[in-house]
DNA sequence: TCTCTATATAGCCAATAATGAATATAACGG
DNA sequence: CCGTTATATTCATTATTGGCTATATAGAGA
């Protein structure tokens, strides 16, 4: 989990920034140069380059080379792992399972209350 | 996107830590007290409490009250938004679309090369 | 009330991350 | 070779994070 988890660390933390998510959204419409990615934002070019480095570190984009251009391309594969991880929790948000779960575990908790108090360190 | 995006910021950055993901995994088996969550880790209780605060801030867990216990419960709903966001990219990782896409956009890029050079600031 | 137990808060530290300004590199066009 | 464009790197600054220890609070139970 530590070894495989590192990939998830990188992906999730890359996704935790709205600028980076916007960059990915833009790349979903096709590859772009750095300057094309700078334009829509009020951020400086170095700032965007840095965000791109983070995305690249997470494997979410790849860079090409074309003269002085370094076209940026979406690579969605790491999102698959993220989607799979989250997918394991789908049953917890689907159906009105949520409230039922709360209710059941509430009962369970109350049943265990006595045991809990007895728990030794 | 900024307003709705903040929720995603919180969720993704909460998920970006392996300890917090492990806590969620544990909670998927049922609610737990703070001390029960501390045990499996080599981390101090305050550290776990801090992680719980982050998870709570992202809406991923809720806290109850039961005497001196503050049972922690999974709330997977925010994961739904995260799953939806990621889901928009599914088509990019499914099929062997990836390599094809790269190839196509490579061609496209080369076709546009001349136009790119002419681009004015 | 006194003493456990469970949990939270505060304060501190080291490591990392984000931001902006300035500069460097790299490749084209002439 | 020169000038221009595209992008990266460097620095300095500041903010955030994750961990710790020590202490505080809150409730149970004797």
mmCIF file with all atom_site columns, C-alpha atoms in Angstrom, chain B residues 41-114:
data_model
loop_
_atom_site.group_PDB
_atom_site.id
_atom_site.type_symbol
_atom_site.label_atom_id
_atom_site.label_alt_id
_atom_site.label_comp_id
_atom_site.label_asym_id
_atom_site.label_entity_id
_atom_site.label_seq_id
_atom_site.pdbx_PDB_ins_code
_atom_site.Cartn_x
_atom_site.Cartn_y
_atom_site.Cartn_z
_atom_site.occupancy
_atom_site.B_iso_or_equiv
_atom_site.pdbx_formal_charge
_atom_site.auth_seq_id
_atom_site.auth_comp_id
_atom_site.auth_asym_id
_atom_site.auth_atom_id
_atom_site.pdbx_PDB_model_num
ATOM 1  C CA . UNK B 1 41  ? -0.633  3.185  13.076  1.00 0.00 ? 41  UNK B CA 1
ATOM 2  C CA . UNK B 1 42  ? 2.655   4.147  14.613  1.00 0.00 ? 42  UNK B CA 1
ATOM 3  C CA . UNK B 1 43  ? 1.339   7.652  14.973  1.00 0.00 ? 43  UNK B CA 1
ATOM 4  C CA . UNK B 1 44  ? 0.360   9.584  18.053  1.00 0.00 ? 44  UNK B CA 1
ATOM 5  C CA . UNK B 1 45  ? -3.254  10.207 18.983  1.00 0.00 ? 45  UNK B CA 1
ATOM 6  C CA . UNK B 1 46  ? -3.038  13.954 18.316  1.00 0.00 ? 46  UNK B CA 1
ATOM 7  C CA . UNK B 1 47  ? -1.699  13.237 14.872  1.00 0.00 ? 47  UNK B CA 1
ATOM 8  C CA . UNK B 1 48  ? -4.657  11.024 14.101  1.00 0.00 ? 48  UNK B CA 1
ATOM 9  C CA . UNK B 1 49  ? -7.009  13.639 15.511  1.00 0.00 ? 49  UNK B CA 1
ATOM 10 C CA . UNK B 1 50  ? -5.467  16.112 13.118  1.00 0.00 ? 50  UNK B CA 1
ATOM 11 C CA . UNK B 1 51  ? -6.032  13.812 10.184  1.00 0.00 ? 51  UNK B CA 1
ATOM 12 C CA . UNK B 1 52  ? -9.607  13.346 11.304  1.00 0.00 ? 52  UNK B CA 1
ATOM 13 C CA . UNK B 1 53  ? -10.082 17.081 11.317  1.00 0.00 ? 53  UNK B CA 1
ATOM 14 C CA . UNK B 1 54  ? -8.924  17.217 7.699   1.00 0.00 ? 54  UNK B CA 1
ATOM 15 C CA . UNK B 1 55  ? -11.277 14.399 6.756   1.00 0.00 ? 55  UNK B CA 1
ATOM 16 C CA . UNK B 1 56  ? -14.093 16.117 8.583   1.00 0.00 ? 56  UNK B CA 1
ATOM 17 C CA . UNK B 1 57  ? -13.308 19.376 6.811   1.00 0.00 ? 57  UNK B CA 1
ATOM 18 C CA . UNK B 1 58  ? -13.690 17.576 3.504   1.00 0.00 ? 58  UNK B CA 1
ATOM 19 C CA . UNK B 1 59  ? -16.975 16.100 4.711   1.00 0.00 ? 59  UNK B CA 1
ATOM 20 C CA . UNK B 1 60  ? -15.622 12.583 4.443   1.00 0.00 ? 60  UNK B CA 1
ATOM 21 C CA . UNK B 1 61  ? -16.313 11.664 8.041   1.00 0.00 ? 61  UNK B CA 1
ATOM 22 C CA . UNK B 1 62  ? -18.842 12.744 10.618  1.00 0.00 ? 62  UNK B CA 1
ATOM 23 C CA . UNK B 1 63  ? -18.461 12.673 14.351  1.00 0.00 ? 63  UNK B CA 1
ATOM 24 C CA . UNK B 1 64  ? -20.966 11.457 16.883  1.00 0.00 ? 64  UNK B CA 1
ATOM 25 C CA . UNK B 1 65  ? -20.986 11.780 20.601  1.00 0.00 ? 65  UNK B CA 1
ATOM 26 C CA . UNK B 1 66  ? -21.286 8.937  23.051  1.00 0.00 ? 66  UNK B CA 1
ATOM 27 C CA . UNK B 1 67  ? -20.118 9.861  26.513  1.00 0.00 ? 67  UNK B CA 1
ATOM 28 C CA . UNK B 1 68  ? -16.434 10.620 26.243  1.00 0.00 ? 68  UNK B CA 1
ATOM 29 C CA . UNK B 1 69  ? -16.232 8.857  22.896  1.00 0.00 ? 69  UNK B CA 1
ATOM 30 C CA . UNK B 1 70  ? -16.494 10.743 19.622  1.00 0.00 ? 70  UNK B CA 1
ATOM 31 C CA . UNK B 1 71  ? -17.262 7.935  17.187  1.00 0.00 ? 71  UNK B CA 1
ATOM 32 C CA . UNK B 1 72  ? -16.049 8.524  13.664  1.00 0.00 ? 72  UNK B CA 1
ATOM 33 C CA . UNK B 1 73  ? -18.243 7.509  10.781  1.00 0.00 ? 73  UNK B CA 1
ATOM 34 C CA . UNK B 1 74  ? -17.570 7.383  7.068   1.00 0.00 ? 74  UNK B CA 1
ATOM 35 C CA . UNK B 1 75  ? -19.504 9.757  4.843   1.00 0.00 ? 75  UNK B CA 1
ATOM 36 C CA . UNK B 1 76  ? -18.810 8.778  1.270   1.00 0.00 ? 76  UNK B CA 1
ATOM 37 C CA . UNK B 1 77  ? -20.994 11.374 -0.425  1.00 0.00 ? 77  UNK B CA 1
ATOM 38 C CA . UNK B 1 78  ? -18.149 13.751 -1.253  1.00 0.00 ? 78  UNK B CA 1
ATOM 39 C CA . UNK B 1 79  ? -16.444 10.856 -2.997  1.00 0.00 ? 79  UNK B CA 1
ATOM 40 C CA . UNK B 1 80  ? -19.326 10.881 -5.423  1.00 0.00 ? 80  UNK B CA 1
ATOM 41 C CA . UNK B 1 81  ? -18.349 14.318 -6.712  1.00 0.00 ? 81  UNK B CA 1
ATOM 42 C CA . UNK B 1 82  ? -14.752 13.223 -6.975  1.00 0.00 ? 82  UNK B CA 1
ATOM 43 C CA . UNK B 1 83  ? -15.762 10.082 -8.861  1.00 0.00 ? 83  UNK B CA 1
ATOM 44 C CA . UNK B 1 84  ? -17.879 12.156 -11.224 1.00 0.00 ? 84  UNK B CA 1
ATOM 45 C CA . UNK B 1 85  ? -15.077 14.558 -11.930 1.00 0.00 ? 85  UNK B CA 1
ATOM 46 C CA . UNK B 1 86  ? -12.673 11.765 -12.691 1.00 0.00 ? 86  UNK B CA 1
ATOM 47 C CA . UNK B 1 87  ? -15.345 9.925  -14.631 1.00 0.00 ? 87  UNK B CA 1
ATOM 48 C CA . UNK B 1 88  ? -15.324 12.648 -17.254 1.00 0.00 ? 88  UNK B CA 1
ATOM 49 C CA . UNK B 1 89  ? -11.918 11.375 -18.283 1.00 0.00 ? 89  UNK B CA 1
ATOM 50 C CA . UNK B 1 90  ? -12.836 7.713  -18.486 1.00 0.00 ? 90  UNK B CA 1
ATOM 51 C CA . UNK B 1 91  ? -12.900 7.721  -22.274 1.00 0.00 ? 91  UNK B CA 1
ATOM 52 C CA . UNK B 1 92  ? -9.269  8.790  -22.238 1.00 0.00 ? 92  UNK B CA 1
ATOM 53 C CA . UNK B 1 93  ? -8.025  5.752  -20.416 1.00 0.00 ? 93  UNK B CA 1
ATOM 54 C CA . UNK B 1 94  ? -10.404 3.165  -21.781 1.00 0.00 ? 94  UNK B CA 1
ATOM 55 C CA . UNK B 1 95  ? -9.717  1.137  -24.904 1.00 0.00 ? 95  UNK B CA 1
ATOM 56 C CA . UNK B 1 96  ? -6.300  1.549  -26.446 1.00 0.00 ? 96  UNK B CA 1
ATOM 57 C CA . UNK B 1 97  ? -7.572  4.986  -27.267 1.00 0.00 ? 97  UNK B CA 1
ATOM 58 C CA . UNK B 1 98  ? -4.529  6.394  -25.547 1.00 0.00 ? 98  UNK B CA 1
ATOM 59 C CA . UNK B 1 99  ? -1.927  5.433  -28.065 1.00 0.00 ? 99  UNK B CA 1
ATOM 60 C CA . UNK B 1 100 ? -4.234  6.212  -30.928 1.00 0.00 ? 100 UNK B CA 1
ATOM 61 C CA . UNK B 1 101 ? -4.879  9.637  -29.472 1.00 0.00 ? 101 UNK B CA 1
ATOM 62 C CA . UNK B 1 102 ? -1.209  10.332 -29.118 1.00 0.00 ? 102 UNK B CA 1
ATOM 63 C CA . UNK B 1 103 ? -0.646  9.313  -32.709 1.00 0.00 ? 103 UNK B CA 1
ATOM 64 C CA . UNK B 1 104 ? -3.498  11.393 -34.022 1.00 0.00 ? 104 UNK B CA 1
ATOM 65 C CA . UNK B 1 105 ? -2.564  14.466 -32.085 1.00 0.00 ? 105 UNK B CA 1
ATOM 66 C CA . UNK B 1 106 ? 1.013   14.010 -33.171 1.00 0.00 ? 106 UNK B CA 1
ATOM 67 C CA . UNK B 1 107 ? -0.119  14.209 -36.765 1.00 0.00 ? 107 UNK B CA 1
ATOM 68 C CA . UNK B 1 108 ? -2.338  17.134 -36.010 1.00 0.00 ? 108 UNK B CA 1
ATOM 69 C CA . UNK B 1 109 ? 0.466   18.961 -34.307 1.00 0.00 ? 109 UNK B CA 1
ATOM 70 C CA . UNK B 1 110 ? 2.741   18.535 -37.272 1.00 0.00 ? 110 UNK B CA 1
ATOM 71 C CA . UNK B 1 111 ? 0.081   19.821 -39.599 1.00 0.00 ? 111 UNK B CA 1
ATOM 72 C CA . UNK B 1 112 ? -0.355  22.885 -37.457 1.00 0.00 ? 112 UNK B CA 1
ATOM 73 C CA . UNK B 1 113 ? 3.312   23.495 -37.028 1.00 0.00 ? 113 UNK B CA 1
ATOM 74 C CA . UNK B 1 114 ? 3.451   26.196 -39.609 1.00 0.00 ? 114 UNK B CA 1
#
